[in-house]
Coordinates of C-alpha atoms in Angstrom, one line a residue:
Chain A
X1 CA 86.3 2.0 8.3
X2 CA 84.6 5.0 6.5
X3 CA 83.5 4.7 3.0
X4 CA 85.6 5.9 0.0
X5 CA 84.9 9.3 -1.0
X6 CA 86.1 9.6 -4.0
X7 CA 85.5 13.7 -5.1
X8 CA 87.7 13.4 -8.0
X9 CA 86.7 16.0 -11.0
X10 CA 86.7 13.0 -13.4
X11 CA 84.9 10.1 -11.1
X12 CA 82.5 13.0 -10.8
X13 CA 82.1 13.7 -13.9
X14 CA 81.5 10.3 -15.2
X15 CA 78.2 9.5 -13.1
X16 CA 76.9 13.1 -13.9
X17 CA 74.1 11.2 -16.2
X18 CA 72.6 9.9 -13.1
X19 CA 72.5 12.4 -11.2
X20 CA 70.6 14.4 -13.8
X21 CA 68.6 11.1 -14.2
X22 CA 68.0 10.9 -10.6
X23 CA 69.3 7.4 -10.2
X24 CA 72.6 8.2 -8.5
X25 CA 72.4 6.0 -5.4
X26 CA 72.3 8.0 -2.3
X27 CA 76.2 7.0 -1.0
X28 CA 77.4 8.1 -4.5
X29 CA 74.8 11.0 -4.9
X30 CA 76.3 12.9 -1.1
X31 CA 79.7 13.6 -2.4
X32 CA 78.8 14.2 -6.1
X33 CA 76.8 17.3 -5.2
X34 CA 79.5 18.0 -3.1
X35 CA 81.7 18.5 -5.9
X36 CA 79.5 19.5 -8.5
X37 CA 78.6 22.3 -5.5
X38 CA 82.3 23.9 -5.5
X39 CA 82.7 22.4 -9.4
X40 CA 81.2 25.2 -12.6
X41 CA 82.6 22.8 -15.3
X42 CA 80.3 20.1 -13.3
X43 CA 77.4 22.3 -13.4
X44 CA 77.4 23.5 -16.5
X45 CA 77.8 19.6 -17.5
X46 CA 75.2 18.6 -15.4
X47 CA 72.8 21.6 -16.9
X48 CA 74.1 20.2 -20.6
X49 CA 73.2 16.9 -20.0
X50 CA 69.9 17.8 -18.1
X51 CA 68.5 19.5 -21.8
X52 CA 69.9 16.7 -23.4
X53 CA 68.3 14.2 -21.3
X54 CA 64.9 16.6 -22.2
X55 CA 65.3 16.3 -26.1
X56 CA 66.0 13.0 -26.6
X57 CA 63.0 12.0 -24.5
X58 CA 61.2 14.2 -26.7
X59 CA 63.1 13.3 -29.8
X60 CA 60.1 12.9 -32.8
X61 CA 62.4 13.1 -35.6
X62 CA 61.8 11.2 -38.6
X63 CA 63.6 8.1 -37.9
X64 CA 61.1 7.7 -34.5
X65 CA 58.4 9.0 -36.0
X66 CA 56.4 5.8 -37.6
X67 CA 57.4 3.3 -34.9
X68 CA 54.2 0.9 -34.3
X69 CA 51.9 3.6 -33.0
X70 CA 51.3 6.5 -35.5
X71 CA 51.8 9.6 -33.6
X72 CA 55.4 9.4 -32.5
X73 CA 56.2 6.6 -29.9
X74 CA 52.7 6.7 -29.1
X75 CA 50.7 3.6 -30.4
X76 CA 47.3 3.8 -30.7
X77 CA 45.6 0.4 -29.4
X78 CA 44.7 -0.9 -32.6
X79 CA 48.4 -1.2 -34.0
X80 CA 49.7 -2.7 -30.3
X81 CA 46.7 -5.2 -30.2
X82 CA 47.5 -6.2 -33.5
X83 CA 51.0 -7.1 -32.5
X84 CA 50.0 -9.0 -29.6
X85 CA 46.7 -10.9 -31.7
X86 CA 50.1 -12.1 -34.1
X87 CA 52.2 -13.2 -31.1
X88 CA 49.0 -14.8 -29.3
X89 CA 48.0 -16.7 -32.4
X90 CA 51.9 -18.2 -32.8
X91 CA 51.8 -19.2 -29.0
X92 CA 48.4 -20.7 -29.6
X93 CA 49.8 -22.5 -32.9
X94 CA 53.0 -23.7 -31.3
X95 CA 50.4 -24.8 -27.9
X96 CA 47.4 -26.2 -30.0
X97 CA 48.5 -30.1 -29.7
X98 CA 48.0 -29.4 -25.7
X99 CA 46.1 -26.3 -25.4
X100 CA 44.6 -28.0 -21.8
X101 CA 48.2 -28.6 -20.6
X102 CA 49.1 -24.6 -20.5
X103 CA 45.9 -24.1 -19.2
X104 CA 45.5 -21.1 -21.6
X105 CA 42.1 -22.5 -23.8
X106 CA 40.3 -23.4 -20.5
X107 CA 40.9 -20.3 -18.4
X108 CA 40.2 -18.2 -21.8
X109 CA 36.7 -18.2 -21.9
X110 CA 35.7 -15.9 -19.3
X111 CA 38.5 -13.2 -20.0
X112 CA 37.1 -13.3 -24.0
X113 CA 37.3 -10.0 -25.3
X114 CA 34.8 -7.6 -26.3
X115 CA 36.8 -8.2 -30.2
X116 CA 37.0 -11.8 -30.2
X117 CA 33.0 -11.9 -29.3
X118 CA 32.2 -9.8 -32.1
X119 CA 33.9 -12.0 -34.3
X120 CA 32.9 -15.1 -33.3
X121 CA 29.3 -13.5 -33.9
X122 CA 30.1 -11.9 -36.9
X123 CA 31.5 -15.5 -38.6
X124 CA 28.5 -17.2 -37.3
X125 CA 26.2 -14.6 -38.8
X126 CA 28.8 -14.7 -41.8
X127 CA 28.2 -18.4 -42.0
X128 CA 24.5 -18.6 -42.3
X129 CA 24.9 -15.4 -44.8
X130 CA 26.7 -17.6 -47.1
X131 CA 24.6 -20.4 -46.5
X132 CA 21.7 -18.1 -48.3
X133 CA 23.9 -17.0 -51.0
X134 CA 23.8 -20.7 -51.7
X135 CA 27.8 -21.9 -50.4
X136 CA 27.2 -24.9 -48.9
X137 CA 30.7 -25.2 -47.4
X138 CA 29.4 -24.9 -44.0
X139 CA 26.7 -27.3 -44.1
X140 CA 27.3 -30.8 -43.4
X141 CA 26.4 -34.4 -44.6
X142 CA 22.7 -33.9 -43.9
X143 CA 22.7 -30.8 -45.7
X144 CA 22.2 -29.1 -42.4
X145 CA 23.8 -25.7 -41.4
X146 CA 26.4 -26.0 -39.0
X147 CA 28.0 -22.8 -36.7
X148 CA 31.3 -22.4 -37.0
X149 CA 31.7 -23.3 -33.1
X150 CA 30.1 -26.8 -34.3
X151 CA 32.6 -27.6 -36.7
X152 CA 35.8 -30.3 -35.5
X153 CA 38.5 -28.5 -35.8
X154 CA 40.2 -32.1 -37.1
X155 CA 37.6 -31.6 -40.3
X156 CA 40.6 -30.7 -42.3
X157 CA 39.5 -32.1 -46.1
X158 CA 41.8 -29.8 -48.0
X159 CA 44.6 -27.6 -47.6
X160 CA 43.7 -25.0 -44.7
X161 CA 45.1 -21.7 -43.3
X162 CA 45.1 -19.9 -39.9
X163 CA 43.7 -16.4 -39.8
X164 CA 43.1 -13.5 -37.3
X165 CA 41.2 -10.6 -38.8
X166 CA 41.8 -7.3 -38.0
X167 CA 39.5 -6.2 -35.0
X168 CA 38.6 -2.7 -37.8
X169 CA 37.3 -5.6 -40.4
X170 CA 34.1 -5.1 -41.3
X171 CA 32.1 -8.3 -41.9
X172 CA 31.7 -7.7 -45.7
X173 CA 35.4 -7.2 -45.9
X174 CA 35.6 -10.4 -44.5
X175 CA 33.5 -11.9 -47.0
X176 CA 35.2 -10.6 -50.1
X177 CA 38.4 -11.6 -48.6
X178 CA 37.4 -15.1 -47.9
X179 CA 35.1 -15.0 -51.5
X180 CA 38.3 -13.9 -53.5
X181 CA 40.6 -16.7 -52.1
X182 CA 38.1 -19.2 -51.9
X183 CA 38.5 -20.5 -48.3
X184 CA 35.5 -21.9 -46.6
X185 CA 35.5 -21.2 -42.5
X186 CA 35.8 -24.7 -40.8
X187 CA 36.5 -23.7 -37.2
X188 CA 37.0 -21.1 -34.6
X189 CA 37.4 -18.7 -33.2
X190 CA 40.0 -19.7 -31.2
X191 CA 41.1 -18.1 -28.1
X192 CA 42.4 -15.0 -30.1
X193 CA 39.7 -14.9 -32.6
X194 CA 41.9 -17.4 -34.6
X195 CA 39.7 -19.7 -37.5
X196 CA 40.5 -22.2 -39.9
X197 CA 40.0 -21.8 -43.5
X198 CA 39.9 -24.2 -46.4
X199 CA 41.0 -24.0 -50.0
X200 CA 38.3 -24.7 -52.1
X201 CA 38.5 -27.7 -54.6
X202 CA 39.0 -25.5 -57.2
X203 CA 41.1 -23.5 -55.6
X204 CA 43.8 -26.0 -55.1
X205 CA 43.2 -27.1 -58.5
X206 CA 44.1 -23.9 -60.2
X207 CA 47.3 -24.2 -58.2
X208 CA 46.7 -22.5 -55.1
X209 CA 48.7 -23.7 -51.8
X210 CA 48.0 -23.3 -48.2
X211 CA 51.1 -21.8 -48.0
X212 CA 50.2 -19.1 -51.2
X213 CA 47.3 -18.4 -49.8
X214 CA 48.6 -17.3 -46.4
X215 CA 51.7 -15.3 -48.3
X216 CA 48.5 -13.4 -49.6
X217 CA 46.3 -12.8 -46.3
X218 CA 49.1 -11.8 -44.2
X219 CA 49.4 -8.9 -46.4
X220 CA 46.1 -8.2 -46.4
X221 CA 46.0 -5.1 -44.2
X222 CA 42.1 -6.8 -42.8
X223 CA 43.9 -9.5 -41.5
X224 CA 46.3 -9.2 -38.9
X225 CA 48.6 -13.2 -38.8
X226 CA 48.1 -15.9 -41.5
X227 CA 49.5 -19.2 -41.7
X228 CA 49.6 -22.3 -43.4
X229 CA 47.8 -25.3 -41.4
X230 CA 50.1 -28.4 -41.7
X231 CA 48.1 -31.4 -42.7
Chain B
X1 CA 72.4 29.0 -31.0
X2 CA 71.2 28.1 -27.5
X3 CA 69.6 25.3 -26.3
X4 CA 66.6 26.3 -24.4
X5 CA 66.1 26.2 -20.9
X6 CA 63.3 23.3 -19.7
X7 CA 63.8 20.9 -16.3
X8 CA 64.4 18.1 -17.4
X9 CA 62.0 15.7 -15.3
X10 CA 63.1 11.9 -14.6
X11 CA 61.3 9.4 -16.1
X12 CA 61.4 7.3 -12.8
X13 CA 61.1 9.3 -9.7
X14 CA 63.7 7.4 -7.3
X15 CA 62.9 4.6 -5.5
X16 CA 59.3 4.4 -7.7
X17 CA 59.4 0.9 -8.1
X18 CA 56.7 -0.7 -11.2
X19 CA 59.1 -4.0 -10.5
X20 CA 56.7 -5.4 -7.8
X21 CA 53.4 -5.1 -9.6
X22 CA 55.2 -6.7 -13.1
X23 CA 57.2 -9.5 -11.2
X24 CA 53.2 -10.5 -10.4
X25 CA 52.0 -10.1 -13.6
X26 CA 54.9 -12.5 -14.5
X27 CA 54.4 -15.0 -12.0
X28 CA 50.6 -15.6 -13.1
X29 CA 52.2 -15.9 -16.3
X30 CA 54.4 -18.4 -14.8
X31 CA 52.2 -20.3 -12.5
X32 CA 48.8 -20.2 -14.8
X33 CA 50.1 -18.6 -18.3
X34 CA 47.4 -15.8 -17.5
X35 CA 46.6 -14.6 -20.6
X36 CA 45.2 -11.4 -19.0
X37 CA 48.4 -11.0 -17.1
X38 CA 51.2 -11.2 -20.4
X39 CA 48.2 -8.8 -22.5
X40 CA 49.1 -6.5 -19.6
X41 CA 52.7 -6.8 -19.5
X42 CA 53.0 -7.1 -22.9
X43 CA 51.3 -3.4 -23.2
X44 CA 53.3 -2.3 -20.8
X45 CA 56.6 -2.6 -22.5
X46 CA 55.5 -2.2 -26.5
X47 CA 55.7 1.8 -26.3
X48 CA 59.5 1.5 -24.4
X49 CA 60.6 -1.8 -26.9
X50 CA 59.4 0.2 -30.1
X51 CA 61.2 3.6 -29.3
X52 CA 64.5 2.0 -28.2
X53 CA 64.4 -0.4 -31.1
X54 CA 63.9 3.1 -33.3
X55 CA 67.2 4.2 -31.6
X56 CA 68.9 1.0 -32.5
X57 CA 67.8 1.6 -36.2
X58 CA 66.3 -1.5 -36.8
X59 CA 64.4 -1.5 -39.6
X60 CA 59.8 -0.4 -39.0
X61 CA 59.3 -4.0 -40.4
X62 CA 61.3 -5.9 -38.1
X63 CA 60.5 -4.0 -34.7
X64 CA 56.9 -5.6 -34.3
X65 CA 58.9 -9.2 -34.8
X66 CA 61.5 -8.2 -32.2
X67 CA 59.2 -7.2 -29.6
X68 CA 56.9 -10.7 -30.1
X69 CA 60.3 -12.9 -30.2
X70 CA 61.5 -11.1 -27.0
X71 CA 57.6 -12.0 -25.9
X72 CA 57.9 -15.0 -26.6
X73 CA 61.0 -15.8 -24.6
X74 CA 58.7 -14.2 -21.6
X75 CA 56.3 -16.3 -22.2
X76 CA 58.0 -19.8 -22.1
X77 CA 60.8 -18.6 -20.0
X78 CA 58.4 -16.6 -17.0
X79 CA 59.2 -19.7 -14.4
X80 CA 63.1 -19.2 -15.0
X81 CA 62.9 -15.7 -14.0
X82 CA 64.5 -16.2 -10.3
X83 CA 64.5 -12.8 -9.6
X84 CA 68.2 -11.7 -9.5
X85 CA 67.7 -8.4 -11.6
X86 CA 64.5 -6.2 -12.1
X87 CA 62.2 -7.7 -14.3
X88 CA 63.0 -4.5 -17.0
X89 CA 66.4 -5.4 -17.3
X90 CA 65.5 -9.5 -18.6
X91 CA 63.1 -8.4 -20.8
X92 CA 65.1 -5.1 -22.3
X93 CA 67.8 -6.9 -22.1
X94 CA 66.6 -9.5 -24.2
X95 CA 65.0 -7.4 -26.9
X96 CA 68.5 -5.7 -27.2
X97 CA 70.6 -9.1 -28.2
X98 CA 67.4 -9.9 -30.4
X99 CA 67.4 -6.4 -32.0
X100 CA 71.5 -7.0 -32.2
X101 CA 70.5 -10.0 -34.3
X102 CA 68.2 -8.4 -36.5
X103 CA 70.8 -5.3 -37.2
X104 CA 73.0 -8.2 -38.2
X105 CA 70.6 -10.6 -40.4
X106 CA 69.5 -7.1 -42.0
X107 CA 73.7 -6.0 -42.9
X108 CA 72.7 -2.4 -41.0
X109 CA 75.2 -0.4 -40.0
X110 CA 73.7 1.8 -37.8
X111 CA 75.9 4.3 -37.7
X112 CA 75.8 7.3 -39.9
X113 CA 78.4 7.5 -43.1
X114 CA 77.2 10.5 -44.4
X115 CA 78.9 13.9 -43.8
X116 CA 77.1 16.0 -41.4
X117 CA 74.3 17.8 -43.0
X118 CA 74.1 21.3 -41.0
X119 CA 71.9 22.2 -43.8
X120 CA 69.2 19.6 -42.9
X121 CA 68.8 21.7 -39.9
X122 CA 65.4 23.8 -40.8
X123 CA 66.0 27.1 -40.8
X124 CA 62.5 28.6 -40.5
X125 CA 61.6 26.8 -37.5
X126 CA 61.4 29.6 -34.6
X127 CA 60.7 27.1 -32.1
X128 CA 64.2 26.7 -30.2
X129 CA 63.3 23.1 -28.8
X130 CA 62.2 21.7 -32.3
X131 CA 65.2 23.4 -34.0
X132 CA 67.6 22.0 -31.0
X133 CA 65.8 18.5 -31.2
X134 CA 66.7 18.0 -34.7
X135 CA 70.0 19.1 -34.0
X136 CA 70.3 16.1 -31.7
X137 CA 68.9 13.5 -34.0
X138 CA 71.3 14.4 -36.6
X139 CA 73.9 14.0 -33.5
X140 CA 72.7 10.3 -32.4
X141 CA 73.5 9.6 -35.6
X142 CA 76.8 10.0 -35.3
X143 CA 76.9 7.5 -32.1
X144 CA 77.8 3.3 -32.7
X145 CA 74.5 2.0 -31.3
X146 CA 75.6 0.8 -28.1
X147 CA 76.4 4.7 -26.9
X148 CA 73.2 5.4 -28.2
X149 CA 71.6 2.9 -26.0
X150 CA 73.1 3.9 -23.1
X151 CA 71.7 7.1 -23.6
X152 CA 68.3 6.1 -24.7
X153 CA 68.3 3.9 -21.6
X154 CA 69.5 6.4 -19.0
X155 CA 67.6 9.4 -20.6
X156 CA 64.4 8.5 -21.6
X157 CA 64.0 4.9 -19.9
X158 CA 65.3 6.5 -16.1
X159 CA 67.5 3.7 -15.9
X160 CA 70.2 3.4 -13.0
X161 CA 74.0 2.7 -14.1
X162 CA 74.1 -0.8 -13.2
X163 CA 70.8 -1.6 -14.7
X164 CA 72.2 -0.4 -18.1
X165 CA 75.3 -2.3 -17.5
X166 CA 72.5 -5.7 -16.8
X167 CA 71.1 -4.8 -19.8
X168 CA 74.0 -4.2 -22.5
X169 CA 75.5 -7.1 -20.4
X170 CA 78.6 -4.9 -19.7
X171 CA 80.6 -4.0 -17.4
X172 CA 79.7 -0.9 -15.0
X173 CA 82.7 1.3 -16.1
X174 CA 82.1 0.3 -19.9
X175 CA 78.6 2.2 -19.4
X176 CA 80.3 5.4 -18.2
X177 CA 82.8 5.1 -20.3
X178 CA 80.6 4.8 -23.2
X179 CA 78.4 7.4 -22.0
X180 CA 81.4 9.8 -21.4
X181 CA 82.3 9.6 -25.6
X182 CA 78.6 9.7 -26.3
X183 CA 78.5 13.4 -24.5
X184 CA 82.0 13.9 -26.0
X185 CA 80.8 13.3 -29.9
X186 CA 77.6 15.0 -28.8
X187 CA 79.6 18.5 -27.8
X188 CA 81.4 18.5 -31.2
X189 CA 78.5 18.5 -33.1
X190 CA 75.9 20.7 -31.1
X191 CA 77.8 23.9 -30.7
X192 CA 75.3 24.9 -27.9
X193 CA 75.8 21.8 -25.3
X194 CA 79.7 22.8 -26.1
X195 CA 79.8 25.8 -24.9
X196 CA 77.3 25.0 -21.7
X197 CA 80.1 23.2 -19.7
X198 CA 83.1 25.0 -21.1
X199 CA 83.6 26.9 -17.4
X200 CA 86.3 25.8 -15.7
X201 CA 86.1 25.7 -12.0

């Protein structure tokens, strides 16, 4: 039995958008094209729909511009990377209790991005810089300087936040940010460049909490992710 | 006003299938929680989801959250994808449902109630395509979100009728009806379109 050949104006009319976008199945395309060939109304509509399609795909109206990515829909790499960093930090936070089970942490070292490597290096240097300026947050009990990579992640003696800095944030900016919030980095970087930073006793005494500091940090353009660490 | 004649290039050539390479990425995510594969898949959807969500009238500040909520599901459910549909329809379908929730939470009515403002169309522009685009942008604001999505998925992302139905979770005939109504509404606000298909066979 041969397939049904609808060849009715109404059915062809309904399928014109997919004739216009090239996604009509061959079984339909044959009879729709045959209908359009002798139907001036459908030819006009097909032409109109092709133009609508062109305009929609080019739409850079105010409602559509300014979406993540500063040039219409074309996202900049920074916007996309910033968004991904937030997501990855969220995934890491949720899987942090069992990182080895996911395989993420173990398999990541060879794939560490340049950004994360830069941040790691920057914060190690920052650790020395802070020490030189009299900060003792990164010193162990014996007074020796400890690089961030050597600090055990579980050593949380005060309220703390987990933070990811923007790739473009300079070391000076990060230093200023940490100083203003009276934060001391105690571990990091994680696999997505996240660091754990503790609040100073003075900040806690003056009413600051991990929640309040995370809220402030998350609004800072130099920070892509910030959340309080559960203790 | 006449719509500038430009040849429409379908966003997807018939038969072309990015699905196979994307499925390979998903398998790597499901099998070994491969972060590089996840980052690549995220990058290949970031722009199209951003655009789609903006078309749905999702607030700019919510778009990133919807995209990340979508890929949170991709990360956690990668192993459950059985391949009954295109991977793109699965991912975009998740984003669509999350976006509807975001619109409900924000109590946004994604259809303009304002009178159609012809004065907002620039009379200074000598670029016909630009003027047509402004008319169309205004016309799209008159469409219910389901019709706007059917147009965007068909014309910008190049999905078939069946794929659009899978994403919007509705029957194929409903998709045809939504597009039919969208086309009729646009003709009421776009005089050039109304004139183009006026010939009778």
